[in-house]
Tab-separated table of C-alpha atoms and ligand atoms in Angstrom:
chain	number	residue	atom	x	y	z
U	1	MET	CA	-0.886	-5.457	60.516
U	2	ASP	CA	2.167	-3.158	59.391
U	3	PHE	CA	2.924	-0.379	61.659
U	4	SER	CA	6.019	1.027	59.641
U	5	LEU	CA	6.155	4.038	57.274
U	6	THR	CA	6.858	3.461	53.660
U	7	GLU	CA	10.298	4.470	52.352
U	8	GLU	CA	8.797	7.260	50.495
U	9	GLN	CA	6.782	8.538	53.757
U	10	ARG	CA	9.934	8.676	55.644
U	11	VAL	CA	12.206	10.557	53.193
U	12	GLY	CA	9.112	13.052	52.105
U	13	VAL	CA	8.837	13.691	56.150
U	14	ASP	CA	12.601	14.095	56.741
U	15	GLY	CA	12.921	16.386	53.884
U	16	TRP	CA	9.789	18.383	55.262
U	17	SER	CA	11.213	18.468	58.573
U	18	ARG	CA	14.349	19.974	57.361
U	19	PHE	CA	12.259	22.532	55.127
U	20	VAL	CA	10.082	23.832	58.071
U	21	GLN	CA	13.160	24.250	60.382
U	22	LYS	CA	15.031	26.018	57.993
U	23	HIS	CA	12.320	28.246	55.982
U	24	ILE	CA	9.248	28.087	58.023
U	25	LYS	CA	10.251	28.328	61.593
U	26	PRO	CA	12.065	31.601	61.140
U	27	ILE	CA	8.787	33.261	59.963
U	28	THR	CA	6.464	31.604	62.502
U	29	ASP	CA	8.630	32.452	65.186
U	30	GLN	CA	8.045	35.966	64.792
U	31	HIS	CA	4.328	35.557	65.557
U	32	ARG	CA	4.304	32.773	68.130
U	33	ASP	CA	1.630	34.354	69.942
U	34	ALA	CA	-0.023	36.673	67.922
U	35	LEU	CA	-2.211	36.458	64.646
U	36	ILE	CA	0.001	35.528	61.455
U	37	PRO	CA	-1.255	38.472	59.183
U	38	ALA	CA	-3.023	37.373	56.028
U	39	PRO	CA	0.074	38.616	53.705
U	40	VAL	CA	2.477	36.429	55.817
U	41	LEU	CA	0.199	33.449	55.904
U	42	LYS	CA	-0.218	33.813	52.115
U	43	ARG	CA	3.441	33.639	51.951
U	44	LEU	CA	3.862	30.707	54.115
U	45	LEU	CA	1.063	28.794	52.504
U	46	GLY	CA	2.650	29.249	48.966
U	47	MET	CA	5.926	27.776	50.371
U	48	THR	CA	4.293	24.734	52.100
U	49	ALA	CA	2.173	23.900	49.117
U	50	ALA	CA	5.169	22.496	47.384
U	51	TYR	CA	4.970	19.719	49.705
U	52	GLY	CA	1.298	19.246	49.494
U	53	VAL	CA	0.435	20.891	52.862
U	54	GLY	CA	-2.641	22.980	52.230
U	55	CYS	CA	-3.164	21.531	48.669
U	56	GLY	CA	-2.564	17.627	48.933
U	57	TRP	CA	-5.949	16.419	49.534
U	58	VAL	CA	-7.357	17.736	46.283
U	59	PRO	CA	-6.827	15.101	43.437
U	60	GLU	CA	-4.374	15.975	40.607
U	61	ASP	CA	-7.110	16.483	38.297
U	62	GLY	CA	-8.249	19.535	40.505
U	63	GLY	CA	-4.706	20.904	40.516
U	64	GLY	CA	-3.903	19.451	44.026
U	65	LEU	CA	-1.351	16.771	44.950
U	66	GLY	CA	-3.647	13.970	45.568
U	67	LEU	CA	-1.968	12.567	48.670
U	68	ASP	CA	-3.400	10.005	50.881
U	69	PHE	CA	-4.459	11.143	54.156
U	70	LEU	CA	-1.905	9.465	56.278
U	71	THR	CA	0.870	10.826	54.422
U	72	SER	CA	-0.668	14.242	54.701
U	73	GLY	CA	-1.440	13.682	58.376
U	74	LEU	CA	2.527	13.029	58.981
U	75	LEU	CA	3.413	16.340	57.338
U	76	TYR	CA	0.762	18.222	59.380
U	77	GLU	CA	1.960	16.577	62.795
U	78	GLU	CA	5.557	17.455	61.920
U	79	LEU	CA	4.483	21.161	61.149
U	80	SER	CA	2.555	21.205	64.231
U	81	ARG	CA	5.767	20.567	66.420
U	82	VAL	CA	6.924	24.008	65.159
U	83	SER	CA	3.844	25.938	64.452
U	84	ALA	CA	0.311	24.437	65.250
U	85	ASP	CA	-0.906	27.871	64.153
U	86	LEU	CA	0.292	27.474	60.501
U	87	ALA	CA	-0.922	23.779	60.406
U	88	GLY	CA	-4.256	24.960	61.784
U	89	ALA	CA	-4.841	27.309	58.909
U	90	ALA	CA	-3.395	25.353	56.250
U	91	PHE	CA	-5.560	22.391	56.919
U	92	VAL	CA	-8.738	24.715	57.100
U	93	ASN	CA	-7.661	26.190	53.860
U	94	GLU	CA	-7.212	22.846	52.517
U	95	GLY	CA	-10.664	21.692	53.551
U	96	ALA	CA	-12.142	24.977	52.040
U	97	ALA	CA	-10.433	24.099	48.685
U	98	LEU	CA	-11.663	20.459	48.908
U	99	LYS	CA	-15.150	21.679	49.329
U	100	VAL	CA	-14.842	23.807	46.250
U	101	TYR	CA	-13.310	20.977	44.188
U	102	ASN	CA	-16.166	18.577	45.528
U	103	ALA	CA	-19.334	20.740	45.516
U	104	GLY	CA	-18.448	24.091	43.753
U	105	SER	CA	-20.016	24.941	40.315
U	106	PRO	CA	-17.625	24.928	37.519
U	107	ALA	CA	-17.436	28.623	37.501
U	108	ILE	CA	-16.666	28.661	41.335
U	109	ARG	CA	-14.139	25.641	40.801
U	110	GLU	CA	-12.340	28.066	37.806
U	111	ARG	CA	-12.196	30.848	40.172
U	112	TYR	CA	-11.425	29.635	43.556
U	113	LEU	CA	-9.596	26.556	43.385
U	114	ALA	CA	-6.250	26.969	41.980
U	115	PRO	CA	-5.615	30.291	44.021
U	116	THR	CA	-6.561	28.150	47.190
U	117	LEU	CA	-4.157	25.705	46.305
U	118	ARG	CA	-1.216	28.062	45.706
U	119	GLY	CA	-2.191	30.003	49.281
U	120	GLU	CA	-3.149	33.256	47.198
U	121	LEU	CA	-6.849	32.954	48.339
U	122	ILE	CA	-7.660	31.822	51.999
U	123	GLY	CA	-10.903	30.341	53.010
U	124	CYS	CA	-12.665	29.265	55.857
U	125	SER	CA	-15.586	27.044	56.973
U	126	ALA	CA	-18.632	28.450	58.978
U	127	ILE	CA	-21.311	26.605	60.745
U	128	SER	CA	-21.064	27.543	64.585
U	129	GLU	CA	-23.146	30.320	65.987
U	130	PRO	CA	-23.045	31.890	69.156
U	131	ASN	CA	-26.216	30.020	70.139
U	132	ALA	CA	-25.549	27.011	67.802
U	133	GLY	CA	-22.216	24.784	68.428
U	134	SER	CA	-22.852	21.173	69.096
U	135	ASN	CA	-26.422	21.285	68.200
U	136	VAL	CA	-25.725	22.911	64.354
U	137	ARG	CA	-29.418	22.327	63.567
U	138	ALA	CA	-30.099	25.364	65.896
U	139	MET	CA	-28.549	27.731	63.389
U	140	ARG	CA	-30.327	31.121	62.898
U	141	THR	CA	-28.580	32.154	59.906
U	142	ARG	CA	-30.934	32.434	57.163
U	143	ALA	CA	-30.509	32.485	53.257
U	144	VAL	CA	-33.689	33.643	51.669
U	145	ARG	CA	-34.340	33.162	47.911
U	146	ASP	CA	-34.794	36.073	45.833
U	147	GLY	CA	-35.043	35.393	42.064
U	148	ASP	CA	-31.849	33.806	41.149
U	149	ARG	CA	-29.904	34.819	44.289
U	150	PHE	CA	-29.943	34.343	47.988
U	151	ARG	CA	-30.197	37.054	50.644
U	152	ILE	CA	-28.141	35.972	53.903
U	153	THR	CA	-28.427	37.362	57.406
U	154	GLY	CA	-26.647	35.758	60.374
U	155	GLU	CA	-23.829	35.805	62.687
U	156	LYS	CA	-21.376	32.847	62.748
U	157	MET	CA	-18.823	32.395	65.712
U	158	TRP	CA	-15.565	30.597	66.588
U	159	ILE	CA	-14.600	30.494	62.778
U	160	SER	CA	-11.104	29.297	62.239
U	161	ASN	CA	-9.221	31.581	59.547
U	162	SER	CA	-12.195	34.039	59.581
U	163	SER	CA	-10.345	37.407	59.777
U	164	VAL	CA	-7.546	36.331	56.950
U	165	ALA	CA	-10.164	34.782	54.708
U	166	ASP	CA	-11.006	36.143	51.310
U	167	TYR	CA	-14.053	33.662	51.129
U	168	VAL	CA	-16.373	31.577	53.519
U	169	THR	CA	-18.102	28.400	52.809
U	170	LEU	CA	-21.129	28.788	55.092
U	171	VAL	CA	-24.096	26.921	55.994
U	172	ALA	CA	-27.253	28.525	56.177
U	173	ALA	CA	-31.234	27.618	56.858
U	174	THR	CA	-32.941	27.889	53.676
U	175	GLY	CA	-36.014	26.515	54.902
U	176	GLU	CA	-37.261	24.549	58.154
U	177	GLN	CA	-34.498	21.944	58.881
U	178	GLU	CA	-33.393	22.613	55.495
U	179	PHE	CA	-29.733	23.707	55.246
U	180	THR	CA	-27.587	25.004	52.444
U	181	MET	CA	-23.932	25.844	51.811
U	182	PHE	CA	-22.886	28.869	50.030
U	183	LEU	CA	-19.742	30.289	49.183
U	184	VAL	CA	-19.570	33.875	50.005
U	185	ASP	CA	-16.728	36.314	49.173
U	186	ARG	CA	-15.478	38.897	51.157
U	187	GLN	CA	-15.021	41.474	48.544
U	188	GLU	CA	-17.662	40.688	46.055
U	189	HIS	CA	-20.506	39.999	48.597
U	190	GLY	CA	-19.241	41.617	51.624
U	191	PHE	CA	-19.261	40.077	55.176
U	192	GLU	CA	-17.368	41.392	58.266
U	193	THR	CA	-15.211	39.729	60.596
U	194	ARG	CA	-14.130	40.330	64.028
U	195	GLU	CA	-11.203	38.439	65.581
U	196	ALA	CA	-11.888	36.754	69.083
U	197	GLU	CA	-9.319	37.053	71.957
U	198	LYS	CA	-8.519	33.555	73.373
U	199	LEU	CA	-6.423	31.363	75.188
U	200	GLY	CA	-4.033	30.062	72.772
U	201	LEU	CA	-3.154	29.128	69.288
U	202	ASN	CA	-3.097	32.827	68.833
U	203	GLY	CA	-1.275	33.041	65.674
U	204	TRP	CA	-4.302	31.316	63.994
U	205	SER	CA	-7.529	33.348	63.375
U	206	LEU	CA	-10.547	32.562	65.234
U	207	GLY	CA	-13.588	34.887	65.172
U	208	GLN	CA	-17.009	35.907	64.063
U	209	VAL	CA	-18.339	36.153	60.479
U	210	ILE	CA	-21.291	38.716	60.563
U	211	LEU	CA	-23.754	38.940	57.415
U	212	GLN	CA	-26.348	41.444	57.088
U	213	ASP	CA	-28.437	40.847	53.950
U	214	VAL	CA	-25.559	39.664	52.020
U	215	ILE	CA	-26.483	38.899	48.431
U	216	VAL	CA	-25.192	36.111	46.891
U	217	PRO	CA	-25.894	34.436	43.552
U	218	ALA	CA	-27.529	30.852	43.293
U	219	GLU	CA	-24.487	29.566	41.265
U	220	ASN	CA	-22.535	30.047	44.858
U	221	VAL	CA	-24.746	27.291	46.104
U	222	MET	CA	-22.120	24.370	47.120
U	223	GLY	CA	-23.754	20.885	46.322
U	224	GLY	CA	-27.085	21.741	46.192
U	225	VAL	CA	-29.827	23.364	48.146
U	226	GLY	CA	-30.673	21.351	51.241
U	227	GLN	CA	-27.210	19.656	51.122
U	228	GLY	CA	-25.553	21.829	53.502
U	229	LEU	CA	-25.283	19.427	56.469
U	230	ARG	CA	-24.439	16.427	54.273
U	231	GLU	CA	-21.439	18.381	52.823
U	232	THR	CA	-20.464	19.441	56.117
U	233	MET	CA	-20.720	15.979	58.069
U	234	LYS	CA	-18.835	14.468	55.028
U	235	GLY	CA	-15.535	16.334	56.402
U	236	PHE	CA	-15.793	15.637	60.004
U	237	GLU	CA	-14.305	12.422	60.295
U	238	ARG	CA	-11.202	14.043	58.520
U	239	SER	CA	-11.129	17.190	60.412
U	240	ARG	CA	-11.323	15.134	63.553
U	241	CYS	CA	-8.107	13.373	62.423
U	242	PHE	CA	-6.339	16.367	61.466
U	243	ILE	CA	-7.374	18.561	64.729
U	244	SER	CA	-5.710	15.610	66.498
U	245	LEU	CA	-2.709	15.889	64.683
U	246	LEU	CA	-1.962	19.605	66.003
U	247	GLY	CA	-2.106	17.862	69.236
U	248	LEU	CA	0.166	15.056	68.504
U	249	GLY	CA	2.623	17.670	66.911
U	250	MET	CA	2.428	19.992	70.291
U	251	ALA	CA	2.631	16.919	72.435
U	252	LYS	CA	5.706	15.712	70.726
U	253	ALA	CA	7.177	19.247	71.237
U	254	SER	CA	6.382	19.052	74.967
U	255	LEU	CA	7.981	15.991	75.399
U	256	ASP	CA	10.868	16.701	73.806
U	257	ALA	CA	11.410	19.891	75.738
U	258	SER	CA	10.824	17.902	78.691
U	259	ILE	CA	13.284	15.304	78.105
U	260	ASP	CA	16.017	17.863	77.164
U	261	TYR	CA	15.040	20.150	80.574
U	262	ALA	CA	15.158	17.044	82.690
U	263	LYS	CA	18.815	16.254	81.531
U	264	GLN	CA	19.805	19.684	82.085
U	265	ARG	CA	18.130	20.759	85.275
U	266	GLU	CA	19.647	19.737	88.445
U	267	SER	CA	18.241	19.154	91.944
U	268	PHE	CA	19.379	17.504	95.129
U	269	GLY	CA	22.889	17.176	93.415
U	270	LYS	CA	22.042	15.409	89.952
U	271	PRO	CA	20.100	16.090	86.929
U	272	ILE	CA	16.131	15.725	87.575
U	273	ALA	CA	16.109	13.180	84.728
U	274	GLY	CA	17.713	10.867	87.353
U	275	HIS	CA	14.681	10.927	89.837
U	276	GLN	CA	12.215	8.240	89.212
U	277	LEU	CA	9.321	10.288	89.618
U	278	ILE	CA	10.338	12.507	86.960
U	279	GLN	CA	11.107	9.466	84.810
U	280	GLN	CA	7.449	8.435	85.413
U	281	LEU	CA	6.148	11.738	84.154
U	282	ILE	CA	8.069	11.121	80.966
U	283	ALA	CA	7.084	7.523	80.449
U	284	GLU	CA	3.570	8.558	80.898
U	285	MET	CA	3.996	11.475	78.476
U	286	ALA	CA	5.660	9.180	75.635
U	287	THR	CA	3.161	6.396	76.246
U	288	GLU	CA	0.021	8.531	75.863
U	289	LEU	CA	1.535	10.143	73.007
U	290	GLU	CA	2.413	6.900	71.290
U	291	ALA	CA	-1.194	5.575	72.031
U	292	ALA	CA	-2.977	8.727	70.685
U	293	ARG	CA	-0.678	8.650	67.460
U	294	LEU	CA	-1.568	5.047	66.618
U	295	MET	CA	-5.384	5.826	67.087
U	296	VAL	CA	-4.973	8.952	64.946
U	297	TYR	CA	-2.913	7.068	62.127
U	298	ARG	CA	-5.454	3.949	62.069
U	299	ALA	CA	-8.262	6.459	61.538
U	300	LEU	CA	-6.415	8.134	58.729
U	301	SER	CA	-5.459	4.866	57.217
U	302	ILE	CA	-9.386	3.781	57.132
U	303	LEU	CA	-10.156	7.089	55.749
U	304	ASN	CA	-7.656	6.349	52.851
U	305	SER	CA	-9.521	3.038	52.229
U	306	GLY	CA	-12.412	5.069	51.473
U	307	THR	CA	-14.551	3.446	54.032
U	308	ARG	CA	-16.448	5.217	57.097
U	309	SER	CA	-14.077	5.935	60.166
U	310	ASN	CA	-16.992	7.225	62.295
U	311	ILE	CA	-16.092	5.494	65.579
U	312	GLU	CA	-12.471	5.238	64.928
U	313	ALA	CA	-12.029	9.150	64.017
U	314	ALA	CA	-14.456	9.915	67.164
U	315	MET	CA	-12.450	7.748	69.283
U	316	ALA	CA	-9.020	9.063	68.123
U	317	LYS	CA	-10.117	12.828	68.504
U	318	ALA	CA	-11.646	12.101	72.256
U	319	PHE	CA	-8.402	10.350	72.957
U	320	ALA	CA	-5.662	12.353	71.253
U	321	THR	CA	-6.710	15.748	72.120
U	322	GLU	CA	-7.612	14.971	75.718
U	323	ALA	CA	-3.964	13.090	75.969
U	324	ALA	CA	-2.229	16.275	74.240
U	325	VAL	CA	-3.928	18.389	77.386
U	326	ARG	CA	-2.468	15.832	79.826
U	327	ILE	CA	0.983	15.552	78.181
U	328	ALA	CA	1.444	19.567	78.035
U	329	SER	CA	0.225	19.771	81.708
U	330	LYS	CA	2.851	17.229	82.781
U	331	ALA	CA	5.509	19.051	80.612
U	332	ILE	CA	5.001	21.961	82.903
U	333	GLU	CA	5.258	19.825	85.920
U	334	VAL	CA	8.733	18.597	84.671
U	335	HIS	CA	9.925	22.353	84.305
U	336	GLY	CA	8.827	23.203	87.496
U	337	ALA	CA	8.200	27.196	87.530
U	338	PHE	CA	10.156	27.815	84.496
U	339	GLY	CA	7.159	25.603	82.762
U	340	ILE	CA	4.733	28.600	83.540
U	341	SER	CA	6.925	31.172	82.117
U	342	ARG	CA	6.214	32.558	78.484
U	343	GLU	CA	9.981	31.973	77.785
U	344	PHE	CA	9.460	28.303	77.752
U	345	PRO	CA	7.305	26.554	74.739
U	346	VAL	CA	5.435	24.526	77.049
U	347	GLU	CA	3.425	27.236	78.529
U	348	ARG	CA	2.050	28.036	75.254
U	349	ASN	CA	1.547	24.294	74.042
U	350	PHE	CA	-0.598	23.948	77.418
U	351	ARG	CA	-2.722	26.840	76.471
U	352	SER	CA	-2.827	25.844	72.595
U	353	THR	CA	-3.653	22.300	73.391
U	354	ARG	CA	-6.382	23.050	75.818
U	355	MET	CA	-8.467	24.560	72.830
U	356	LEU	CA	-8.420	21.366	70.636
U	357	THR	CA	-11.032	19.552	72.668
U	358	ILE	CA	-13.860	21.773	71.597
U	359	PRO	CA	-13.638	21.707	67.520
U	360	ASP	CA	-15.003	19.089	65.545
U	361	GLY	CA	-17.286	17.714	67.958
U	362	THR	CA	-16.264	18.338	71.777
U	363	THR	CA	-14.875	15.345	73.716
U	364	GLN	CA	-18.459	14.829	74.968
U	365	ILE	CA	-20.192	14.835	71.632
U	366	ASN	CA	-17.362	12.491	70.396
U	367	ASN	CA	-18.110	10.026	73.184
U	368	LEU	CA	-21.806	10.396	72.422
U	369	ILE	CA	-20.937	9.304	68.787
U	370	ILE	CA	-19.089	6.279	70.081
U	371	GLY	CA	-21.972	5.506	72.367
U	372	ARG	CA	-24.534	5.809	70.000
U	373	ILE	CA	-22.638	3.453	67.387
U	374	LEU	CA	-21.818	0.720	70.216
U	375	LEU	CA	-25.372	1.038	72.004
U	376	GLY	CA	-27.550	1.629	68.898
U	377	THR	CA	-29.349	4.396	70.964
U	378	ASP	CA	-28.998	8.080	70.067
U	379	ALA	CA	-28.335	10.318	73.249
U	380	PHE	CA	-28.732	13.275	70.936
U	381	ALA	CA	-32.378	12.803	70.326
M	1	LIG	C1	-10.064	26.329	68.164
M	1	LIG	C2	-11.601	26.090	67.653
M	1	LIG	C3	-11.854	26.334	66.133
M	1	LIG	C4	-13.043	26.246	65.727
M	1	LIG	N1	-13.184	26.449	64.155
M	1	LIG	C5	-14.426	26.182	63.802
M	1	LIG	C6	-14.846	26.537	62.366
M	1	LIG	O1	-13.766	26.587	61.534
M	1	LIG	N2	-15.817	26.158	61.930
M	1	LIG	C7	-17.264	26.489	62.721
M	1	LIG	O2	-18.178	26.410	62.241
M	1	LIG	N3	-16.732	26.378	64.104
M	1	LIG	C8	-15.561	26.342	64.670
M	1	LIG	N4	-15.427	25.978	66.000
M	1	LIG	C9	-16.419	26.086	66.894
M	1	LIG	C10	-16.814	24.555	67.177
M	1	LIG	O3	-17.265	23.858	66.320
M	1	LIG	C11	-17.679	24.528	68.647
M	1	LIG	O4	-17.167	25.679	69.266
M	1	LIG	C12	-18.312	23.392	69.159
M	1	LIG	O5	-19.035	22.662	67.997
M	1	LIG	C13	-19.143	23.389	70.460
M	1	LIG	O6	-19.902	24.417	70.220
M	1	LIG	P1	-20.099	25.362	71.425
M	1	LIG	O7	-18.795	26.053	71.787
M	1	LIG	O8	-21.381	26.307	71.366
M	1	LIG	O9	-20.345	24.666	72.749
M	1	LIG	P2	-21.849	23.900	73.180
M	1	LIG	O10	-22.318	23.107	72.048
M	1	LIG	O11	-22.642	25.050	73.893
M	1	LIG	O12	-21.392	22.834	74.460
M	1	LIG	C14	-21.210	23.455	75.875
M	1	LIG	C15	-20.572	22.290	76.581
M	1	LIG	O13	-22.025	21.287	76.623
M	1	LIG	C16	-21.527	20.079	75.972
M	1	LIG	N5	-22.581	19.440	75.422
M	1	LIG	C17	-23.532	20.044	74.516
M	1	LIG	N6	-24.553	19.149	74.078
M	1	LIG	C18	-24.417	18.097	74.656
M	1	LIG	C19	-25.199	16.863	74.588
M	1	LIG	N7	-26.017	16.571	74.054
M	1	LIG	N8	-24.663	16.012	75.596
M	1	LIG	C20	-23.664	16.267	76.541
M	1	LIG	N9	-22.857	17.142	76.408
M	1	LIG	C21	-23.284	18.173	75.602
M	1	LIG	C22	-20.286	20.218	75.427
M	1	LIG	O14	-19.590	19.208	75.155
M	1	LIG	C23	-19.591	21.618	75.910
M	1	LIG	O15	-19.019	20.763	76.995
M	1	LIG	C24	-14.015	26.069	66.486
M	1	LIG	C25	-14.002	26.023	67.875
M	1	LIG	C26	-12.500	26.172	68.442
M	1	LIG	C27	-12.432	26.174	69.713
């Protein structure tokens, strides 16, 4: 079992880290707790593309860099230390590009793939609805066939990238328990979006996608009629790892800030770093981060090998995102009252990490997946 990174990975992450600090951070720092507007996001995605962030997963024959998932994950983790908002927006866009590559018709690929990989177009993926989250089969959005087109009506909710998106890959019911994915273009077919006010990750769009009798040609079906959930499920193991990477990055930022603060802040005549209980907090944060990181890297490595990482990705997601919340909370403890001040990054990380236990299967849903595999009994049924 080899736990070390390759020389190429180490050099790549170092160069990327310097680039992020010098060129990305000054821009994302201006949008710390407010939505990164679409033109700024497109500029940023254009910058990150050179390193494979936002375009790494798509193979070279599709115009991407064809990065393996672990190498890509290292880049996302590093970016999340500085801006989990941008990392989130980039990986959702990259996911949309991969769907276009894997499931789009030649015409769809021709039109959307290259601009998405360059960050000129932004995509999002819409499955959840106000009354259908964990249970996606309860969705009410309907697509009704009308000759060589479909008419789609419904409302999607909690959709990442929605208000900055040029297009959405959306799953709708096309029959009784039959689900189909469509690519819907904001300008050409028309959908409305509404941004949600939320706890954290406020630079990253999250909101509603509303479709009122939107007419979409049949060639915009992605992966075939009735294949919508299959196309969606394929991406879950990957997205569970990548949402966890946002948590790892923010947890590292919280830990680093706590170590710096503990060395500077004095109480009872010495730096608080010298108090044993502060050392315990720091030690617990570092240990949990390391355990979470190993689980996520392992799930990514299994994904790279082309085998299913169902249980590993579910375990990594459930553990890493909950660990990130605990680490962010302890970072606030180390900072005392300054920890809850908006002036300090640990406050924002606390709010933002708290968001991560929900998407791509809540902690409970991931535990049920683990339970189903271990026990052979489906608690969803
Ligand atoms: C930051 C963020 C980004 C997101 N991005 C997207 C996106 O891009 N696209 C998209 O389609 N959706 C997205 N979502 C939505 C997300 O997928 C859903 O919120 C999630 O699936 C949970 O659904 P829900 O919120 O409706 O909760 P519910 O399903 O209503 O669950 C409520 C509670 O009940 C628990 N629960 C539900 N069923 C069971 C069960 N069978 N057994 C035990 N407990 C259960 C849940 O764990 C949770 O604690 C995002 C959400 C967040 C927070």
